[in-house]
XYZ file of C-alpha atoms in Angstrom:
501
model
C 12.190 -4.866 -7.645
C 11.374 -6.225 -4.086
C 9.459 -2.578 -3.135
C 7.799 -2.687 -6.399
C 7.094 -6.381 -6.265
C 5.211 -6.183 -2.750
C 3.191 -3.363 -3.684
C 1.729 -5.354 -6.524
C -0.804 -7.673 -5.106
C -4.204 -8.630 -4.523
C -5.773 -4.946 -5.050
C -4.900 -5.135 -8.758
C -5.242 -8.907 -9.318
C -8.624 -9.619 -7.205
C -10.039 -6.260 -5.801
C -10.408 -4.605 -9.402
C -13.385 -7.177 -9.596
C -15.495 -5.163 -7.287
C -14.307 -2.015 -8.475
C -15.228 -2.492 -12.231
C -18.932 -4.072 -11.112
C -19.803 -0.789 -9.269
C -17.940 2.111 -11.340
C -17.672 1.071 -14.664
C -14.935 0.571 -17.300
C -14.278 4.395 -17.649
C -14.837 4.947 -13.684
C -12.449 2.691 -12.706
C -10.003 4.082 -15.324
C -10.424 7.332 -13.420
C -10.547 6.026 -9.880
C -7.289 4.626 -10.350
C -5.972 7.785 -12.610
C -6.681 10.415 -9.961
C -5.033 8.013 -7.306
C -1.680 7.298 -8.875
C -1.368 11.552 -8.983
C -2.059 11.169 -5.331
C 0.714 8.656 -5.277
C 3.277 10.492 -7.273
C 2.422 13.826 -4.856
C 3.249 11.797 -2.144
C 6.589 9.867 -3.390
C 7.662 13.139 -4.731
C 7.064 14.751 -1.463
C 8.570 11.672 0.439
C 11.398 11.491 -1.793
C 13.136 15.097 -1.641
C 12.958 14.813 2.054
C 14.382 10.786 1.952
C 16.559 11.384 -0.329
C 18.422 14.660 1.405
C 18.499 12.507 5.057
C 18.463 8.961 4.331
C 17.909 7.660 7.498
C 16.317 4.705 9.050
C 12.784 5.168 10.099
C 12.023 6.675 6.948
C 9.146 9.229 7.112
C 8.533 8.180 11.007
C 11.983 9.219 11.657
C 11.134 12.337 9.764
C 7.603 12.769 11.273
C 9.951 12.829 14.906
C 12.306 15.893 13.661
C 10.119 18.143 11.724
C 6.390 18.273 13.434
C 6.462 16.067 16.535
C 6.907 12.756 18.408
C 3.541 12.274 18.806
C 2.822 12.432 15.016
C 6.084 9.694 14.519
C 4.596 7.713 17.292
C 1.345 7.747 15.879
C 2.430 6.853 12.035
C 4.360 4.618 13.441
C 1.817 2.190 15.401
C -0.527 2.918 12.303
C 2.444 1.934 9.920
C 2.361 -1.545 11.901
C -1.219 -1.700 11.938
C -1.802 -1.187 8.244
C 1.022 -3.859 6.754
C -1.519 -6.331 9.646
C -4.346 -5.671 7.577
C -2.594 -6.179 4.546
C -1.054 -9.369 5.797
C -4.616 -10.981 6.457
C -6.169 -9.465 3.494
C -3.296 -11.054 1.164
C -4.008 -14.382 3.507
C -7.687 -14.253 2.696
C -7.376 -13.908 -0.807
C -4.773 -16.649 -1.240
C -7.855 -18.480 0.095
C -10.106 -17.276 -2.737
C -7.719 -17.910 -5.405
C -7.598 -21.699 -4.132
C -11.476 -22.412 -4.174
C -11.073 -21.570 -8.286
C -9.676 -24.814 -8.152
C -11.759 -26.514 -4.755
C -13.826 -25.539 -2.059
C -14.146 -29.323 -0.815
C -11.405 -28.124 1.639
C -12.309 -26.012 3.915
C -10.160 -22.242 3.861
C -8.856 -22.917 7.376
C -6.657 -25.276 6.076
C -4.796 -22.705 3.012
C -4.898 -19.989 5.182
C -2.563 -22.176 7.973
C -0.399 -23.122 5.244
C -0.270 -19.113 3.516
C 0.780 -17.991 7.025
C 2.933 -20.710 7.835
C 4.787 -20.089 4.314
C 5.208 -16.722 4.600
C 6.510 -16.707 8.416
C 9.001 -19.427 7.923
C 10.409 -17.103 5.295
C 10.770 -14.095 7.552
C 12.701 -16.457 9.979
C 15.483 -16.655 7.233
C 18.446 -14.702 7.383
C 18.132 -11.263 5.213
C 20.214 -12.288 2.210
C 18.218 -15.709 1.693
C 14.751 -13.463 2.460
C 15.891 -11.117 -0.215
C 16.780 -13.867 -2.574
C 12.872 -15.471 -2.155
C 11.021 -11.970 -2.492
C 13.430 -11.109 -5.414
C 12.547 -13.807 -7.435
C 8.675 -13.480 -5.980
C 8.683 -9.729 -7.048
C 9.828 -10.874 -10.345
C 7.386 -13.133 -11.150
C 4.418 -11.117 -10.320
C 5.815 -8.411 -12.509
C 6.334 -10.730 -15.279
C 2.751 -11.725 -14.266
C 1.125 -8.418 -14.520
C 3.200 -7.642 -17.384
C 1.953 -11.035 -19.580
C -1.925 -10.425 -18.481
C -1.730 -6.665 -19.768
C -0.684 -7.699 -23.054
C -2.653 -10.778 -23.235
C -5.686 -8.661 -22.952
C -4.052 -6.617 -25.355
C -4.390 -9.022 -27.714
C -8.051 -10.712 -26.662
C -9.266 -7.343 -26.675
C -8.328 -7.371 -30.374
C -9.318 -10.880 -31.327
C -6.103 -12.667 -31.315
C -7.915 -15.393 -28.925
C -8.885 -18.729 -29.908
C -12.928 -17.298 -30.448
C -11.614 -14.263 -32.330
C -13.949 -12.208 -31.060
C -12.838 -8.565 -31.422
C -13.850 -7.031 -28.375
C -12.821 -2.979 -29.139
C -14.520 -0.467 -26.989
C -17.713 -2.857 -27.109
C -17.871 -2.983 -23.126
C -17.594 0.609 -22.870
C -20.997 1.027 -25.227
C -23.086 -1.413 -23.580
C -23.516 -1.554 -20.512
C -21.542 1.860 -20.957
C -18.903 3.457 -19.315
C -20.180 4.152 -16.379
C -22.573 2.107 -13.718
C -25.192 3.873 -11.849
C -23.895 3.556 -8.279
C -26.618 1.152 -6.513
C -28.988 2.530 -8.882
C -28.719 5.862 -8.474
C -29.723 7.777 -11.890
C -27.742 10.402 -12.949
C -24.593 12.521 -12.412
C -24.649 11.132 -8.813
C -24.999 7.518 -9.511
C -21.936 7.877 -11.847
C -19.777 10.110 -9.318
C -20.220 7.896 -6.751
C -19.331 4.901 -8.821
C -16.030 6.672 -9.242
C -15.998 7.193 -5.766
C -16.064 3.558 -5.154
C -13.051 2.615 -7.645
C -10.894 5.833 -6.109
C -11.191 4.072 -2.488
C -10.414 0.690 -4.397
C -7.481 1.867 -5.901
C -6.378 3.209 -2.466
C -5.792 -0.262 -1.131
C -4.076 -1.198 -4.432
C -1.932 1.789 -4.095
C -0.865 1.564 -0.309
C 2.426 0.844 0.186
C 5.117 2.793 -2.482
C 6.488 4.250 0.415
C 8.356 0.969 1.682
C 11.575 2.044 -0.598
C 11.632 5.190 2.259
C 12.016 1.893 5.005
C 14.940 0.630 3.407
C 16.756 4.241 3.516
C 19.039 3.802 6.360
C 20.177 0.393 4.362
C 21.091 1.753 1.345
C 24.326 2.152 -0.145
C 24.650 5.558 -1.251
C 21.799 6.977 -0.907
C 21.799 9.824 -2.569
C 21.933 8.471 -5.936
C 20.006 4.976 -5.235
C 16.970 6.347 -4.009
C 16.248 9.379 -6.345
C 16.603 6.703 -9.046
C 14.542 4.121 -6.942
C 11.292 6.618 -6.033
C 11.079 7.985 -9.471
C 11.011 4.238 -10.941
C 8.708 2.535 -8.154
C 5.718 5.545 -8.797
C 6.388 5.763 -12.528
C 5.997 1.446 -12.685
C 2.927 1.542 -10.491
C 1.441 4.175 -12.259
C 1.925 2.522 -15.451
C 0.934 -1.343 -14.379
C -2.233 0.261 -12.367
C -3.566 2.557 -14.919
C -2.489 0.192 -17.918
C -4.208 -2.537 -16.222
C -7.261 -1.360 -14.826
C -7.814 0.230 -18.907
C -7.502 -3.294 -20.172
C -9.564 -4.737 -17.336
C -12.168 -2.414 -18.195
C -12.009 -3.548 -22.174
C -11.897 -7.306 -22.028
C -14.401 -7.491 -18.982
C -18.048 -6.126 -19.036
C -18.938 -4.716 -15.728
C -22.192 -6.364 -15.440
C -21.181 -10.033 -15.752
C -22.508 -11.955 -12.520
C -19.443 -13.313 -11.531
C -17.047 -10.035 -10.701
C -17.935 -11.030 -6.927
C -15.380 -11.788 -4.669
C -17.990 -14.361 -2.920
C -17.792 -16.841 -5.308
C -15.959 -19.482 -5.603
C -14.885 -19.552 -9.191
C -12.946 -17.969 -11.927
C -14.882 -14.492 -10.940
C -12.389 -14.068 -8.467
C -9.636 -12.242 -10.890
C -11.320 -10.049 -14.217
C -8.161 -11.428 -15.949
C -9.305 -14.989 -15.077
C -12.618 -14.153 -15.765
C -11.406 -12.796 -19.499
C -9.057 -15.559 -20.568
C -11.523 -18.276 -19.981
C -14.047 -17.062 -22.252
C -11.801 -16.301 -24.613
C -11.626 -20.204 -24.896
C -7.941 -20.488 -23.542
C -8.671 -23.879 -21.314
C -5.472 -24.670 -19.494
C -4.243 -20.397 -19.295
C -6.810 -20.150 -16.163
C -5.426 -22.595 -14.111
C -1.561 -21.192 -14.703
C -2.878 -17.547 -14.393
C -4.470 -18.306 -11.199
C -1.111 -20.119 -9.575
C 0.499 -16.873 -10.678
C -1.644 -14.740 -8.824
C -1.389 -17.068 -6.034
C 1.978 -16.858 -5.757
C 1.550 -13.046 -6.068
C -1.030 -13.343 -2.919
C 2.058 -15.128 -0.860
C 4.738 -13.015 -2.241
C 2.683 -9.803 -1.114
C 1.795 -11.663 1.989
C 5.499 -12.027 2.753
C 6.931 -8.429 2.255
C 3.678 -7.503 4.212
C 5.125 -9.552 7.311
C 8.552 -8.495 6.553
C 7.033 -4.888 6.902
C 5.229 -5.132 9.926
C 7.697 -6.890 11.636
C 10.386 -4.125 10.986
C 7.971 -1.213 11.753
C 7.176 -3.244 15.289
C 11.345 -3.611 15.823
C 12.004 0.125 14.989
C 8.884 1.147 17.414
C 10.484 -0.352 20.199
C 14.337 0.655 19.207
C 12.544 4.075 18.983
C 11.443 3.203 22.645
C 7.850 2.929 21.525
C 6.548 0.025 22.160
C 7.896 -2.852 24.885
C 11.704 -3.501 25.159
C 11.398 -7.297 24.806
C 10.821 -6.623 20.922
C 14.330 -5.186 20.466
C 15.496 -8.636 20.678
C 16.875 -10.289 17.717
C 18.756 -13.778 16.631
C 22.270 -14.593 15.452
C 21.115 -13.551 11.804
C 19.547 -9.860 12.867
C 16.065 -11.221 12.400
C 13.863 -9.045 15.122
C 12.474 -12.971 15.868
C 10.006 -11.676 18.321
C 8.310 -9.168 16.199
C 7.962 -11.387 13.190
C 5.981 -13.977 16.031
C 3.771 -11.374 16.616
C 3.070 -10.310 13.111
C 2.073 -14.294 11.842
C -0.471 -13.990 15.382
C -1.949 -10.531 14.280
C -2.469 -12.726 10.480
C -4.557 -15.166 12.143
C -7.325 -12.221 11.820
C -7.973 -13.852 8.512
C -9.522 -16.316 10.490
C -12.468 -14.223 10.755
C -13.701 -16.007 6.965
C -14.314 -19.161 8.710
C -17.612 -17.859 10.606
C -20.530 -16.746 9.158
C -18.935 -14.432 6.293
C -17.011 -15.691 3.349
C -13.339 -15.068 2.373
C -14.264 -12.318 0.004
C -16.325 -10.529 2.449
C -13.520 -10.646 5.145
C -10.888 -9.577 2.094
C -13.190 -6.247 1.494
C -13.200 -5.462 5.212
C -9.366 -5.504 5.828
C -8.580 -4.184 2.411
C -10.883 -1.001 3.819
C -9.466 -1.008 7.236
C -5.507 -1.378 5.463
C -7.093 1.551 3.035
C -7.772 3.920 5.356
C -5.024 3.232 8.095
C -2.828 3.757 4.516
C -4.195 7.354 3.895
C -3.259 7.839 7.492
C 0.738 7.224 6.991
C 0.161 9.474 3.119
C -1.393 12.978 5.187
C 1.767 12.242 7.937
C 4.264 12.273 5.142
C 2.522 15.313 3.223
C 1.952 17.159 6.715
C 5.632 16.350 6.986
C 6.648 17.571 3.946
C 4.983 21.280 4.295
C 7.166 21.554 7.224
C 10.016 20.556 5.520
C 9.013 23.011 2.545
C 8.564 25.991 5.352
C 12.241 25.098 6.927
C 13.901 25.174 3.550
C 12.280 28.198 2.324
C 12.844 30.299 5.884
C 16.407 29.558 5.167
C 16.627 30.143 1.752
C 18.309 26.826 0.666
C 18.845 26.506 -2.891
C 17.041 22.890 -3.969
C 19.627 22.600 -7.094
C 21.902 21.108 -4.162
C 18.999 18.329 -3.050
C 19.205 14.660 -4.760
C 15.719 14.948 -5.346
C 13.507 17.740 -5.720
C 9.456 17.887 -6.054
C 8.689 19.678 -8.771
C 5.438 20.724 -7.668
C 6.797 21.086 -3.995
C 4.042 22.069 -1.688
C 1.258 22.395 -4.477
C 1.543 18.662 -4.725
C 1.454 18.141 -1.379
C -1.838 20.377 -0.905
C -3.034 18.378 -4.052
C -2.131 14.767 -2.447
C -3.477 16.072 1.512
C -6.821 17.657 0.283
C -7.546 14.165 -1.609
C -6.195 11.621 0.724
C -8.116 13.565 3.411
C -11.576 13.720 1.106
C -11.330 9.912 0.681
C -10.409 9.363 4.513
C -13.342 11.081 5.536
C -15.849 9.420 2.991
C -14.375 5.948 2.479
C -17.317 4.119 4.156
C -19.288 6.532 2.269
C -22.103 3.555 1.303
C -23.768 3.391 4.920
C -24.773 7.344 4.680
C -26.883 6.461 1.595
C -30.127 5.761 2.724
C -31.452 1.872 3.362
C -27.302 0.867 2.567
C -26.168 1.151 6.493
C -24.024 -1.945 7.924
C -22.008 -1.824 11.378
C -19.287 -3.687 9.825
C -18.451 -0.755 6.800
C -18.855 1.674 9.352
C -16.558 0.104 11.579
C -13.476 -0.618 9.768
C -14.183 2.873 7.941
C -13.845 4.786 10.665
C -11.932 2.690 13.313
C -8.464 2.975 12.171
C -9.036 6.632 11.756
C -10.011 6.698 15.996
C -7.157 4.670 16.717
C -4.784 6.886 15.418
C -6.718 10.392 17.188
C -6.246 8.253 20.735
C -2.795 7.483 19.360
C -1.805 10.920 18.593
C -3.712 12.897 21.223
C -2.640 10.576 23.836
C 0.684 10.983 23.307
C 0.418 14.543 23.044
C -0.850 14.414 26.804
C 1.941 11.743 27.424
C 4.815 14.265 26.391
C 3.351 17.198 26.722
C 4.677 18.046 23.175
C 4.569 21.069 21.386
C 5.262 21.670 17.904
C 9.363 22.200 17.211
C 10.456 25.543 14.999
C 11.166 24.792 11.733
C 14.568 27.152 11.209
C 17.575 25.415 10.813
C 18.181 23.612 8.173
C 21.794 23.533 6.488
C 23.114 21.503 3.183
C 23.886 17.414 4.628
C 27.524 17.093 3.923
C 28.133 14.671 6.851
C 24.962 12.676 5.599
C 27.125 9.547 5.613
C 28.280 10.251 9.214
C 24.428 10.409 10.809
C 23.951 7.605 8.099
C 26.442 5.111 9.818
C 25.095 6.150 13.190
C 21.429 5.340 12.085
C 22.324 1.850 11.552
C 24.760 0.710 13.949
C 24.372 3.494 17.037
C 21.726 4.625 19.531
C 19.361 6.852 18.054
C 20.368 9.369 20.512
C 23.609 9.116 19.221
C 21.944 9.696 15.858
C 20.195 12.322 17.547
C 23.155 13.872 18.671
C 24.916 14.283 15.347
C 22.113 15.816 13.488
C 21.799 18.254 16.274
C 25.266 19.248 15.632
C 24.864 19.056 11.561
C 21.788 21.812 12.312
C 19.641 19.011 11.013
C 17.029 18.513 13.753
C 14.375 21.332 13.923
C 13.347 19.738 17.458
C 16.461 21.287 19.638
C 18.268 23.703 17.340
């Protein structure tokens, strides 16, 4: 519920605003269709190898024993780096969803609170931070849940104006929009374009049930049963949702823009209040809010862990190893709530929903990042179990469409990599700030990678050994409470580690 309940945020609840005004009701149906197969390549992929050596680190850990240290080193910083821009993106739109109510005070103020919230609930010991995000993660399910078949029911006139809505949206202004006003197959295409790179920032983040591996009580039952469940809910809330968004909404109505301050700011708000439902607004809006700090919380929980398992993993300064009485890595959560004051940046000259589209890019692409480690991972992991001939009947989990899926999920998540700030090659569209947080995660991981490459002059470890895990609950005790050498050591002598055998 918790994984589940932090993926679903502000990307389905505010950013499909955006995404419906430039694709269209059937473009953003298929922007988000062709990126949950994307996501199911990738848990699948993530989840035979997770689910075979559950150990902590998740696909970092992996990254380390089947390609290189540089490419764990690398996913990671980038790991940390995209839960940061999720954190300030989820802290910028808690300040949209407040102006639907006021913009007398000014966003400074919310966004102080948001991070304040959300950091004083990482300070609490595990149990009580489980309780919170439990409960969270519930109600923004039962959210999600409720709005789907509320527009349901508006789309067939069960609202107070019993206006039956049908396909009417889809006929006029159509299903498609013509990208920018560009006529033609290539307006259309790229108006899918627009709603796939949308739905990758909804999307991000399904691999967090791989974080909790080396926590989990047997793990070879609880997290077949828990990747199979998280992809098959978000695939159903994200492409159930965005086809009812795209019903009850028309994609030319002047206030899907995340710059104003009004009920524009969620297509679900936007549909319930002309529907004539007066006081349903306000309580869908506090829902959603409390969906922003939920969100905002796992994304600090996140970052905060992926910062404390960098420097266990001797990656990043010792001083961050350091936790309190309750196991809280204290240090690490500090500098996650400093790396959220980047929602700050609203204050200046650009509004909240400007500064929301920029992170949720920069989170985007950093996000495709840690998806082309894992499927890069996962063809490695393929060739080691095919050179020695295992039979997958003995694996927890198996992909189905093994490497197919992965060359599926890598050719895809590397397309919209490479073009996700595609708007500033079309001609009189260019701004500095797309091209910048298109492109910059995507150089901070080369210098990451490449650098470290240099660092430990590392080459590429054989991918032979690999024998059936019947100690797995041996290495899995000394991934939580030993060194990692230790770790290390054991899987060495299970012939698990393609690095030294």
């Amino acid at each position: 519920m918790i994984s589940m309940g932090g993926v679903i945020g502000m990307g389905l609840f505010l950013g499909t605003a955006n995404a419906l005004r430039q694709s269209g009701p059937l473009g953003l149906l298929l922007g988000y269709s062709v990126m949950g197969t994307i996501v199911w390549c990738v848990m699948a992929s993530l989840g035979e190898m997770i689910s075979y050596l559950p150990i902590a680190g998740g696909h970092v850990t992996l990254a380390k024993r089947f390609v290189n240290p540089s490419l764990s080193l690398a996913l990671g910083w980038n790991y940390w780096y995209t839960f940061v821009s999720f954190l300030a993106a989820e802290i910028s739109a808690s300040a949209i969803l407040i102006n639907y109510w006021t913009t007398s005070v000014n966003n400074a103020v919310w966004m102080i609170l948001v991070l304040a919230l959300v950091t004083s609930m990482n300070f609490a010991p595990t149990h009580f931070y489980g309780e919170f995000e439990f409960w969270f993660a519930s109600i923004k399910v039962v959210t999600i849940v409720s709005l789907i078949i509320t527009g349901i029911v508006l789309d067939l006139g069960g609202g107070p104006n019993h206006d039956r809505i049908g396909f009417r949206y889809w006929k006029n202004p159509g299903p498609f929009v013509q990208f920018l006003g560009i006529q033609g197959v290539t307006g259309r295409f790229l108006g899918f374009w627009s709603a796939l790179i949308q739905a990758t920032f909804s999307c991000i983040g399904t691999e967090i049930t791989a974080i909790t591996a080396g926590e989990a009580k047997n793990p070879k039952k609880t997290l077949p049963s828990a990747i199979r469940k998280v992809a098959i809910r978000i695939l159903m809330f994200y492409v159930m949702g965005t086809f009812v968004i795209g019903l009850i909404v028309s994609s030319d109505d002047p206030r899907l823009n995340l710059n104003s301050h009004n009920a524009a700011s969620s297509p679900f708000v936007i549909a319930i209040h002309d529907s004539g439902i007066k006081a349903l607004p306000s309580i869908i809006n506090a829902a959603l809010l409390t969906a922003a700090c939920s969100a905002a919380s796992s994304d600090m929980y996140t970052t905060s862990r992926a910062l404390h398992g960098l420097a266990l993993a001797e990656n990043a300064p010792a001083i961050l190893r350091r936790t309190n009485s309750q196991g809280v890595p204290w240090l690490c959560v500090l500098v996650s709530a400093a790396m959220g004051l980047l929602s700050f940046m609203s204050i200046g000259g650009h509004g909240a929903g400007q500064v929301f589209t920029w992170l949720a890019t920069m989170s985007s692409v950093a996000g495709l990042q840690t998806w082309i480690g894992i499927l890069i991972t996962y063809l490695r992991w393929d060739s080691g179990v095919q050179a020695q001939s295992i039979n997958r009947s003995d694996f927890p989990y198996v992909s189905y469409l093994r490497r197919w899926g992965a060359y599926h999920g890598l050719i895809l998540c590397s397309l919209t990599l490479i073009f996700n700030p595609f708007t500033v090659f079309i001609k009189g569209q260019w701004s500095t700030p797309t091209f910048v947080t298109g492109y910059l995660p995507l150089v901070m991981f080369c210098a990451l990678y490449f650098g470290s490459r240099v660092y430990y002059r590392c080459q590429g470890v054989d991918g032979r050994p690999i024998k059936p895990m019947e100690m797995v609950g041996i290495l899995h005790y000394l991934s939580l409470g030993k060194r990692s050498n230790d770790s290390h050591n054991v899987s060495c002598i299970l012939g698990l580690c393609f690095r030294c055998s």
